[in-house]
Amino acid sequence: MASRAHRLVRRLSSAASSYDALVIGGGPVGTEIARLGGLIGLDVAVVDPRGALLAAPTGYVSKVLLDVSNCAERNSRVVPREWTHAKYALDATAVRALAMTADLFQDSSVGADVVAGRTEFAPTVIQGRAAFKGRDASGSYEVQVHGAAPTVVHAPTVFIATGSASTRLPSLPFDEANATGWIFDSDSIVGIGRVPEHIFIQGGGLIAVEYAFIFERLGAKVTLALREERVLQGKDVDIDISAAVGARLEERGVEIRYGDGNVVKVTPPAEHGGVGSVELGSGTVVEAGAFLSALGRGGAAKGLNVENAGLRPPLPSGHLAVDYNSLVAESTGGDCRVFVAGDTVKDCAIYPGGLLSTGLAQGHVAVRGAFPEAWRATFPPVGRRVEGSKMDAFPAVAFWIDDGVATVGVTEQAARMAHGDDIGTASAKYSETVKACVQPRPDDEFLKIVYLKTSGSILGVHIFGKDASEMINHGAAFVNRGQTIWDVIHSIPPAVTYDEVFLRAARRACYSMAQFSGERA
Ligand SMILES: Cc1cc2nc3c(=O)[nH]c(=O)nc-3n(C[C@H](O)[C@H](O)[C@H](O)COP(=O)(O)OP(=O)(O)OC[C@H]3O[C@@H](n4cnc5c(N)ncnc54)[C@H](O)[C@@H]3O)c2cc1C
């Protein structure tokens, strides 16, 4: 590895052609990998088409729109619900996201040594699109960067974090001239530029549901058509959370067509800005001013020429197959030092895929696995995750759907498959908390604990409601440390917070466990 001083000099002089590690993709996962690599003393380069870190709009666009739609709804009497506000907010967020990267690489948490180095451990960012060329005589990977200044980069270790791209059904008329500006996928929807009177959304996953809330709040009539019998089924969300989210959508006036997600005929509008129609498998015809097809996302590994690096070609979905635990890319033979993390991964021990929290956890595992000694030398034992602990297996997952859905561990349905009648569940509503007396919450918001009745061990925590994405971190600690419902009772303060739902649910679990052991005795 190059010394710190050496690296700094090189960085200040010009872009080098060889690095300790190369990260392909500067989204949130690639950026995190680069940050960790820098912290453990590696000379890292990141290649990204935008020539900047965190510049890809993948994740934040819908979150900004959700926020804008909430504001628009609150202020609808004063401000018309127009797309212009969304545009301003998106631009402002893009600027803030870029500014954030400077702070990321000034992390002072690791100790005086690193603080002294400061921005020295920031990566070199190379603008362009990367593709593997092969391996050089020393075994380093040769990667061609197609950008404003084409270059070839050499690195003995490569991390692929190229993210995802929306899936387009070939049967839909994305390429027809009169469908332009009417039909969208989960990437192009950000360019809609208007709030249609009626939008038809195909799909029942995270993105379809999120946009159903967004457009409904912006004032559009929304029809959501999905093949499944419940929303969010694909992300393996707990059955009660799915039901609550579906019910909330319907209560807000979204028309949900369960089990009717097959589109058999599409007629785009005759003229730009007009109304087109969508015929569903049931024979129902929906007329709408816009059509969003949100049918999942594939990995963005095509075009990387991974075969030149001795890797197996991307799967038809565009994902890369990896070793389940180490995230090393599957190769056709020989040693392999290519790791994959984030949305590009197909299946691995850290799931569900296609989400930011799991992607970041995968990034940690990949860096730690690629450079175990440097990792151990940098992070003091006390701060290290215990090897083999469940901590990596169950990162908390947060979907920013409406007020928030967050989940960690296993769902009730999965737990019952494994443990049958030994599974207990206990729930508590936000509206039961003291805080809700002052700041009321809708009656459908709740927390649910899935636990083993025989031991009280907590297997899963699922939340639908305000601040779910923050509160779930308590749940992650309980699940990953193998804690019980008594630990919840002893560690959650009953102060004036919505966290009180943990306490209330845990007390209910205790009560029903007492009954359970009584019945067994
Ligand atoms: C609408 C929507 C809503 C979402 N909501 C949530 C949510 O609520 N919660 C959640 O956890 N997750 C959510 N996600 C998922 C989350 O955004 C992704 O998991 C996350 O962005 C993945 O990060 P990544 O770095 O792997 O990929 P990306 O963010 O896609 O970044 C990949 C980067 O790689 C670059 N790249 C691609 N090919 C190349 C190449 N050949 N050479 C160089 N660079 C390349 C791309 O330009 C991009 O900059 C959502 C995603 C979408 C689309």
XYZ file of C-alpha atoms and ligand atoms in Angstrom:
574
model
C 0.000 0.000 0.000
C 1.174 3.516 -0.746
C 2.137 5.611 2.288
C -0.230 8.389 3.289
C 2.235 11.118 2.332
C 2.908 9.445 -0.995
C -0.787 9.228 -1.728
C -1.358 12.849 -0.886
C 1.430 13.973 -3.185
C 0.077 11.809 -6.001
C -3.430 13.101 -5.514
C -2.289 16.689 -5.610
C -0.199 16.188 -8.729
C -2.461 14.248 -11.100
C -4.738 11.241 -11.353
C -2.604 8.126 -11.032
C -3.187 4.988 -13.049
C -2.843 2.427 -10.272
C -4.507 2.221 -6.882
C -4.842 -0.246 -4.009
C -8.532 -0.540 -4.784
C -10.889 0.672 -7.471
C -14.579 1.237 -6.816
C -16.853 1.217 -9.864
C -19.890 3.369 -9.118
C -20.035 6.450 -6.884
C -23.558 5.983 -5.493
C -24.100 5.677 -1.742
C -22.697 2.145 -1.586
C -19.599 2.903 -3.697
C -19.018 6.050 -1.657
C -19.217 4.116 1.612
C -16.777 1.509 0.299
C -14.371 4.282 -0.718
C -14.723 5.936 2.683
C -13.973 2.684 4.525
C -11.086 1.939 2.167
C -9.588 5.353 2.905
C -10.018 4.872 6.639
C -8.074 1.614 6.630
C -5.248 3.229 4.701
C -5.912 2.268 1.092
C -5.297 4.422 -1.919
C -8.737 4.278 -3.529
C -10.155 5.551 -6.811
C -13.844 5.726 -7.680
C -15.130 5.796 -11.250
C -18.537 7.339 -11.860
C -20.101 8.801 -15.018
C -21.009 12.003 -13.171
C -17.451 12.516 -11.932
C -18.689 13.051 -8.381
C -19.718 11.002 -5.364
C -23.349 10.651 -4.294
C -24.434 12.402 -7.471
C -26.690 9.605 -8.750
C -30.332 10.472 -8.156
C -31.412 6.820 -7.584
C -32.416 6.940 -3.969
C -33.243 10.459 -2.989
C -35.556 11.541 -5.803
C -38.673 9.843 -4.501
C -37.899 10.941 -0.930
C -37.727 14.578 -2.009
C -40.954 14.178 -3.961
C -42.643 12.580 -0.958
C -41.639 15.529 1.167
C -42.799 17.988 -1.476
C -46.124 16.173 -1.788
C -46.627 16.318 1.997
C -45.937 20.074 2.003
C -48.143 20.543 -1.045
C -51.003 18.800 0.699
C -50.570 20.815 3.895
C -50.438 24.115 2.003
C -52.859 23.293 -0.786
C -55.187 26.135 0.128
C -52.396 28.657 -0.318
C -50.075 27.155 -2.914
C -51.280 25.293 -6.014
C -50.013 21.707 -6.184
C -47.582 22.194 -9.024
C -44.566 20.289 -10.217
C -42.367 23.416 -10.112
C -41.920 23.024 -6.340
C -40.721 19.477 -6.862
C -38.159 20.677 -9.377
C -36.742 23.301 -6.969
C -36.565 20.793 -4.132
C -34.813 18.196 -6.296
C -32.213 20.696 -7.453
C -31.561 21.878 -3.897
C -31.161 18.297 -2.637
C -28.701 17.478 -5.400
C -26.543 20.415 -4.311
C -26.741 19.380 -0.636
C -25.868 15.743 -1.464
C -22.741 16.818 -3.290
C -21.717 19.111 -0.437
C -22.130 16.190 1.963
C -19.300 14.238 0.397
C -16.756 16.757 1.661
C -17.905 16.104 5.244
C -17.918 12.353 4.759
C -14.221 12.312 4.156
C -13.435 14.496 7.145
C -14.564 11.797 9.548
C -12.704 12.316 12.798
C -14.177 9.379 14.652
C -11.381 6.897 14.152
C -8.670 8.535 16.183
C -5.940 11.117 16.201
C -3.956 9.379 13.499
C -6.739 9.696 10.987
C -7.740 13.144 12.142
C -4.221 14.256 11.362
C -4.625 12.838 7.854
C -7.939 14.596 7.280
C -8.971 14.696 3.621
C -5.911 12.672 2.733
C -8.063 9.560 2.871
C -10.607 10.835 0.372
C -10.592 8.833 -2.856
C -9.610 10.022 -6.294
C -12.778 10.409 -8.353
C -12.448 9.638 -12.040
C -15.208 10.741 -14.383
C -16.394 8.096 -16.820
C -17.983 4.723 -17.324
C -15.828 1.737 -16.399
C -15.431 -1.596 -18.201
C -12.958 -4.391 -17.494
C -10.143 -4.908 -20.028
C -8.401 -7.848 -18.393
C -5.576 -8.442 -15.914
C -2.000 -7.232 -16.199
C 1.192 -9.238 -15.602
C 1.046 -8.579 -11.845
C -2.531 -9.866 -11.647
C -4.038 -6.414 -11.157
C -7.301 -5.712 -12.917
C -7.130 -3.378 -15.897
C -10.184 -1.200 -16.173
C -10.916 1.056 -19.110
C -12.633 4.306 -18.193
C -14.668 5.835 -21.002
C -15.038 9.477 -20.085
C -14.030 12.991 -21.026
C -10.396 11.897 -20.591
C -10.295 8.149 -21.383
C -7.841 6.283 -19.205
C -6.890 2.800 -18.043
C -6.763 2.167 -14.307
C -4.980 -0.748 -12.601
C -5.966 -2.139 -9.211
C -5.441 -5.527 -7.530
C -8.870 -5.278 -5.884
C -12.066 -3.982 -7.449
C -15.444 -3.287 -5.868
C -18.461 -3.158 -8.177
C -21.261 -0.894 -6.925
C -22.960 0.129 -10.132
C -26.478 0.027 -8.723
C -29.632 -0.747 -10.643
C -31.808 0.290 -13.550
C -35.571 0.066 -13.833
C -37.043 -2.980 -15.509
C -39.015 -2.270 -18.689
C -41.444 -4.823 -20.057
C -40.726 -5.171 -23.804
C -44.475 -5.226 -24.452
C -44.918 -1.640 -23.221
C -44.612 1.187 -25.800
C -41.668 3.048 -24.211
C -40.201 3.729 -27.651
C -43.368 4.932 -29.382
C -43.284 8.625 -30.227
C -46.750 9.474 -28.940
C -46.104 7.599 -25.669
C -43.194 9.913 -24.839
C -44.096 12.064 -21.862
C -46.992 9.734 -21.025
C -45.371 6.414 -20.061
C -42.604 6.322 -17.436
C -40.477 3.869 -15.483
C -39.059 4.330 -11.985
C -36.049 6.245 -13.360
C -37.764 8.474 -15.925
C -40.756 9.430 -13.730
C -38.716 12.250 -12.226
C -38.906 13.988 -15.609
C -42.715 14.007 -15.742
C -42.763 17.766 -15.169
C -46.475 17.985 -14.271
C -49.123 16.547 -11.977
C -51.508 14.542 -14.180
C -55.190 14.484 -13.340
C -55.128 10.682 -13.213
C -52.060 8.432 -13.083
C -52.102 4.677 -13.608
C -49.344 2.859 -11.666
C -48.439 -0.736 -12.443
C -46.739 -2.666 -9.620
C -47.194 -3.243 -5.904
C -43.657 -2.911 -4.602
C -41.883 -0.211 -2.675
C -41.523 2.193 -5.605
C -45.059 1.782 -6.968
C -46.549 2.298 -3.507
C -44.318 5.258 -2.765
C -45.317 7.017 -5.989
C -48.990 6.229 -5.336
C -48.720 8.229 -2.095
C -46.730 10.994 -3.802
C -49.138 11.571 -6.675
C -52.220 11.236 -4.502
C -50.845 13.908 -2.159
C -49.989 16.104 -5.128
C -53.666 15.975 -6.022
C -53.814 13.319 -8.767
C -56.334 10.498 -8.901
C -54.290 7.287 -8.629
C -55.021 3.744 -9.792
C -52.555 1.109 -8.571
C -52.704 -2.284 -10.299
C -50.674 -5.208 -8.983
C -50.481 -8.932 -9.585
C -50.151 -9.783 -5.905
C -52.881 -9.950 -3.309
C -51.147 -7.425 -1.047
C -48.805 -4.469 -1.448
C -45.066 -4.777 -0.681
C -45.204 -8.561 -1.000
C -41.965 -8.657 -3.019
C -39.895 -7.080 -0.236
C -41.126 -9.706 2.219
C -42.776 -7.141 4.450
C -44.717 -8.368 7.465
C -48.282 -9.221 6.570
C -49.854 -6.726 9.006
C -47.680 -3.883 7.720
C -48.722 -4.664 4.126
C -52.350 -4.644 5.156
C -52.000 -1.317 6.985
C -50.203 0.357 4.072
C -52.807 -0.927 1.594
C -55.627 0.254 3.835
C -54.014 3.704 4.239
C -53.756 4.045 0.453
C -57.396 3.126 -0.023
C -58.482 5.416 2.763
C -56.738 8.250 0.939
C -58.720 7.453 -2.190
C -56.195 5.427 -4.179
C -57.961 2.762 -6.220
C -56.071 -0.514 -5.727
C -56.665 -3.346 -8.157
C -55.255 -6.419 -6.382
C -54.490 -9.459 -8.544
C -54.998 -7.389 -11.703
C -51.514 -6.156 -12.585
C -51.290 -7.678 -16.060
C -51.526 -5.048 -18.757
C -52.857 -6.571 -21.982
C -53.259 -3.493 -24.160
C -51.906 0.046 -24.034
C -53.174 2.930 -26.154
C -51.014 6.039 -25.726
C -52.715 9.444 -26.087
C -53.426 10.621 -29.623
C -51.716 13.915 -28.878
C -49.057 15.093 -26.441
C -50.491 15.829 -22.992
C -53.667 13.872 -23.722
C -55.256 10.849 -22.071
C -54.267 7.289 -22.977
C -55.761 4.001 -21.900
C -54.567 0.781 -20.295
C -56.505 -2.471 -20.539
C -55.952 -4.938 -17.704
C -56.187 -8.730 -17.679
C -59.590 -8.512 -15.994
C -60.905 -6.557 -18.995
C -61.026 -3.277 -17.061
C -59.886 -0.255 -19.060
C -58.276 2.628 -17.152
C -57.998 6.021 -18.836
C -55.127 8.089 -17.491
C -52.990 11.138 -18.217
C -49.812 9.240 -17.264
C -48.671 5.643 -16.865
C -45.908 4.633 -14.431
C -44.704 1.061 -14.799
C -42.765 0.204 -11.622
C -42.002 -3.483 -11.935
C -38.761 -3.753 -10.042
C -35.180 -2.976 -10.894
C -32.407 -5.045 -12.434
C -28.701 -4.829 -11.652
C -26.604 -2.410 -13.711
C -23.767 -4.822 -14.474
C -24.273 -5.142 -18.205
C -21.622 -3.247 -20.135
C -18.948 -3.787 -17.462
C -17.409 -6.567 -19.596
C -16.922 -8.618 -16.439
C -16.009 -11.658 -18.535
C -12.688 -9.916 -19.309
C -11.924 -10.089 -15.586
C -12.678 -13.815 -15.449
C -16.108 -13.314 -13.856
C -19.337 -15.033 -14.762
C -21.448 -12.864 -17.073
C -24.288 -10.867 -15.525
C -27.545 -12.731 -14.952
C -30.428 -11.897 -17.335
C -31.669 -9.476 -14.648
C -28.389 -7.545 -14.931
C -27.267 -8.589 -11.434
C -23.991 -10.310 -10.611
C -23.878 -13.616 -8.771
C -21.631 -13.554 -5.693
C -20.419 -15.872 -2.976
C -23.306 -15.804 -0.495
C -21.239 -14.720 2.514
C -18.108 -12.979 1.248
C -19.663 -11.082 -1.705
C -16.759 -12.098 -3.942
C -18.035 -12.143 -7.535
C -18.491 -15.610 -9.000
C -15.625 -16.288 -11.365
C -15.003 -18.814 -14.093
C -11.836 -19.999 -12.303
C -8.663 -18.750 -10.651
C -8.314 -16.237 -7.872
C -10.835 -13.441 -7.784
C -10.473 -10.081 -6.047
C -13.658 -8.497 -7.365
C -16.320 -7.800 -4.735
C -19.886 -6.696 -5.413
C -22.167 -4.700 -3.114
C -25.412 -2.761 -3.252
C -28.113 -3.007 -5.881
C -25.861 -4.934 -8.300
C -25.827 -8.032 -6.046
C -28.257 -10.843 -6.755
C -28.560 -12.968 -3.620
C -26.435 -12.870 -0.509
C -26.620 -13.285 3.251
C -27.548 -9.629 3.712
C -31.044 -9.106 2.419
C -33.537 -7.931 1.195
C -31.507 -6.627 -1.722
C -32.156 -3.407 -3.591
C -32.284 -1.296 -0.432
C -29.846 1.250 0.868
C -29.391 -0.082 4.384
C -28.665 -3.593 3.162
C -26.383 -2.209 0.431
C -24.315 -0.290 2.979
C -24.036 -3.353 5.223
C -22.867 -5.334 2.182
C -20.243 -2.653 1.524
C -18.861 -3.111 5.048
C -18.706 -6.884 4.669
C -16.965 -6.578 1.293
C -14.254 -4.186 2.527
C -13.689 -6.144 5.722
C -13.456 -9.397 3.740
C -11.120 -7.925 1.138
C -8.713 -6.348 3.622
C -9.097 -8.206 6.935
C -5.713 -7.252 8.354
C -5.935 -3.554 7.544
C -9.464 -3.585 8.935
C -8.359 -5.173 12.206
C -5.402 -2.821 12.477
C -7.578 0.261 12.037
C -10.625 -0.502 14.103
C -9.990 -1.199 17.772
C -11.510 -4.492 18.927
C -14.057 -2.708 21.053
C -15.493 -0.942 18.032
C -15.498 -3.963 15.785
C -18.516 -6.025 14.954
C -18.109 -9.506 16.391
C -17.140 -11.861 13.590
C -19.980 -14.195 12.795
C -22.496 -12.238 14.847
C -25.942 -11.723 13.409
C -25.283 -7.980 13.239
C -24.523 -8.166 9.545
C -27.397 -10.470 8.766
C -30.157 -8.178 9.980
C -29.505 -4.561 9.133
C -32.533 -2.446 9.902
C -34.443 -1.671 6.741
C -36.404 1.508 6.248
C -38.786 2.319 3.419
C -39.821 5.918 3.255
C -43.365 5.112 2.381
C -45.778 7.788 3.512
C -44.958 8.293 7.211
C -42.577 5.373 7.217
C -42.251 1.622 7.139
C -39.267 0.037 8.830
C -38.471 -3.524 9.603
C -35.732 -5.726 11.031
C -35.427 -9.482 11.448
C -38.060 -11.938 10.319
C -41.704 -11.399 9.482
C -44.522 -13.205 11.271
C -45.171 -15.367 8.222
C -41.500 -16.457 7.969
C -41.255 -17.057 11.727
C -44.362 -19.251 11.712
C -42.947 -21.340 8.876
C -39.875 -22.004 11.023
C -41.379 -22.267 14.521
C -45.104 -22.921 14.084
C -47.220 -22.250 17.163
C -44.232 -21.250 19.292
C -44.382 -17.837 17.647
C -46.066 -14.978 19.414
C -46.773 -11.484 18.165
C -47.598 -8.359 20.121
C -48.509 -4.942 18.769
C -49.060 -1.441 20.088
C -50.508 1.598 18.374
C -48.871 5.009 18.336
C -52.208 6.423 19.395
C -51.833 4.628 22.764
C -48.660 6.524 23.700
C -48.477 9.522 25.982
C -46.788 11.505 23.230
C -49.774 10.914 20.969
C -51.997 12.633 23.541
C -50.113 15.812 22.687
C -49.143 15.067 19.101
C -51.851 12.688 17.881
C -51.084 10.073 15.264
C -53.498 8.225 12.970
C -54.998 5.110 14.485
C -53.446 2.814 11.853
C -49.815 3.406 12.924
C -48.306 0.651 15.020
C -45.308 -1.447 16.029
C -45.330 -5.226 15.997
C -42.889 -7.564 17.737
C -42.468 -11.156 16.556
C -41.025 -13.344 19.319
C -40.542 -16.911 20.482
C -43.066 -17.757 23.169
C -40.754 -20.371 24.673
C -37.897 -17.958 25.458
C -39.127 -14.434 24.807
C -36.404 -13.961 22.140
C -37.211 -11.214 19.695
C -37.055 -12.389 16.091
C -38.459 -9.383 14.267
C -39.693 -5.827 14.751
C -41.948 -4.099 12.212
C -43.161 -0.513 12.310
C -45.614 1.513 10.249
C -45.756 5.106 11.398
C -43.977 8.369 11.997
C -40.202 8.187 12.505
C -40.247 4.433 11.848
C -36.859 4.721 10.166
C -35.299 6.119 13.364
C -37.172 3.944 15.859
C -36.257 0.717 14.089
C -32.677 1.068 15.314
C -33.803 -0.038 18.784
C -35.414 -3.041 17.118
C -32.196 -3.834 15.236
C -30.259 -3.887 18.501
C -32.778 -6.231 20.166
C -32.913 -8.626 17.216
C -29.206 -8.739 16.462
C -28.126 -9.129 20.078
C -30.552 -12.002 20.521
C -32.420 -10.072 23.231
C -35.782 -10.803 24.753
C -38.959 -8.942 25.472
C -37.709 -8.390 29.053
C -34.705 -6.528 27.640
C -37.170 -4.236 25.896
C -39.019 -3.596 29.117
C -35.778 -2.826 30.944
C -34.187 -0.630 28.316
C -36.824 1.511 26.614
C -37.506 4.613 28.680
C -41.216 5.361 28.937
C -40.512 9.035 28.296
C -42.638 11.126 26.037
C -41.598 9.460 22.795
C -43.332 7.265 20.288
C -40.787 4.591 21.329
C -43.270 3.810 24.071
C -44.881 1.457 21.538
C -41.946 -0.915 22.170
C -42.763 -1.010 25.866
C -46.471 -1.489 25.386
C -46.019 -4.291 22.868
C -43.408 -6.002 25.061
C -45.704 -5.890 28.100
C -48.442 -7.515 26.035
C -45.986 -10.191 24.960
C -45.063 -10.855 28.614
C -48.685 -11.216 29.525
C -49.411 -13.645 26.751
C -46.234 -15.630 27.516
C -47.416 -16.036 31.088
C -50.670 -17.435 29.727
C -48.760 -19.651 27.281
C -46.587 -21.200 29.998
C -49.664 -21.582 32.197
C -51.423 -23.484 29.429
C -48.366 -25.667 28.862
C -47.924 -26.515 32.560
C -37.728 5.215 -6.372
C -36.806 4.522 -5.418
C -37.122 4.493 -4.072
C -36.284 3.861 -3.167
N -36.616 3.862 -1.839
C -35.815 3.267 -0.931
C -36.154 3.271 0.452
O -37.186 3.811 0.863
N -35.312 2.666 1.307
C -34.152 2.061 0.888
O -33.409 1.532 1.714
N -33.806 2.036 -0.426
C -34.619 2.619 -1.336
N -34.288 2.595 -2.682
C -33.098 1.853 -3.095
C -31.832 2.671 -2.923
O -31.953 3.892 -3.597
C -30.689 1.848 -3.498
O -30.603 0.650 -2.759
C -29.367 2.582 -3.424
O -29.387 3.749 -4.197
C -28.276 1.652 -3.947
O -27.066 2.304 -3.956
P -25.920 1.859 -4.972
O -24.755 2.712 -4.639
O -25.792 0.377 -4.958
O -26.499 2.203 -6.427
P -26.875 3.594 -7.114
O -27.402 4.547 -6.116
O -27.743 3.242 -8.258
O -25.486 4.155 -7.650
C -24.761 3.454 -8.651
C -23.767 4.395 -9.293
O -22.954 3.645 -10.196
C -22.807 4.383 -11.397
N -22.467 3.465 -12.507
C -23.275 2.602 -13.163
N -22.580 1.949 -14.127
C -21.306 2.405 -14.060
C -20.116 2.116 -14.784
N -20.079 1.219 -15.768
N -18.982 2.784 -14.452
C -18.981 3.688 -13.450
N -20.076 3.993 -12.732
C -21.225 3.362 -13.032
C -24.158 5.059 -11.554
O -24.093 6.145 -12.453
C -24.413 5.501 -10.117
O -23.797 6.733 -9.844
C -35.098 3.225 -3.615
C -34.765 3.253 -4.982
C -35.613 3.889 -5.881
C -35.255 3.891 -7.336
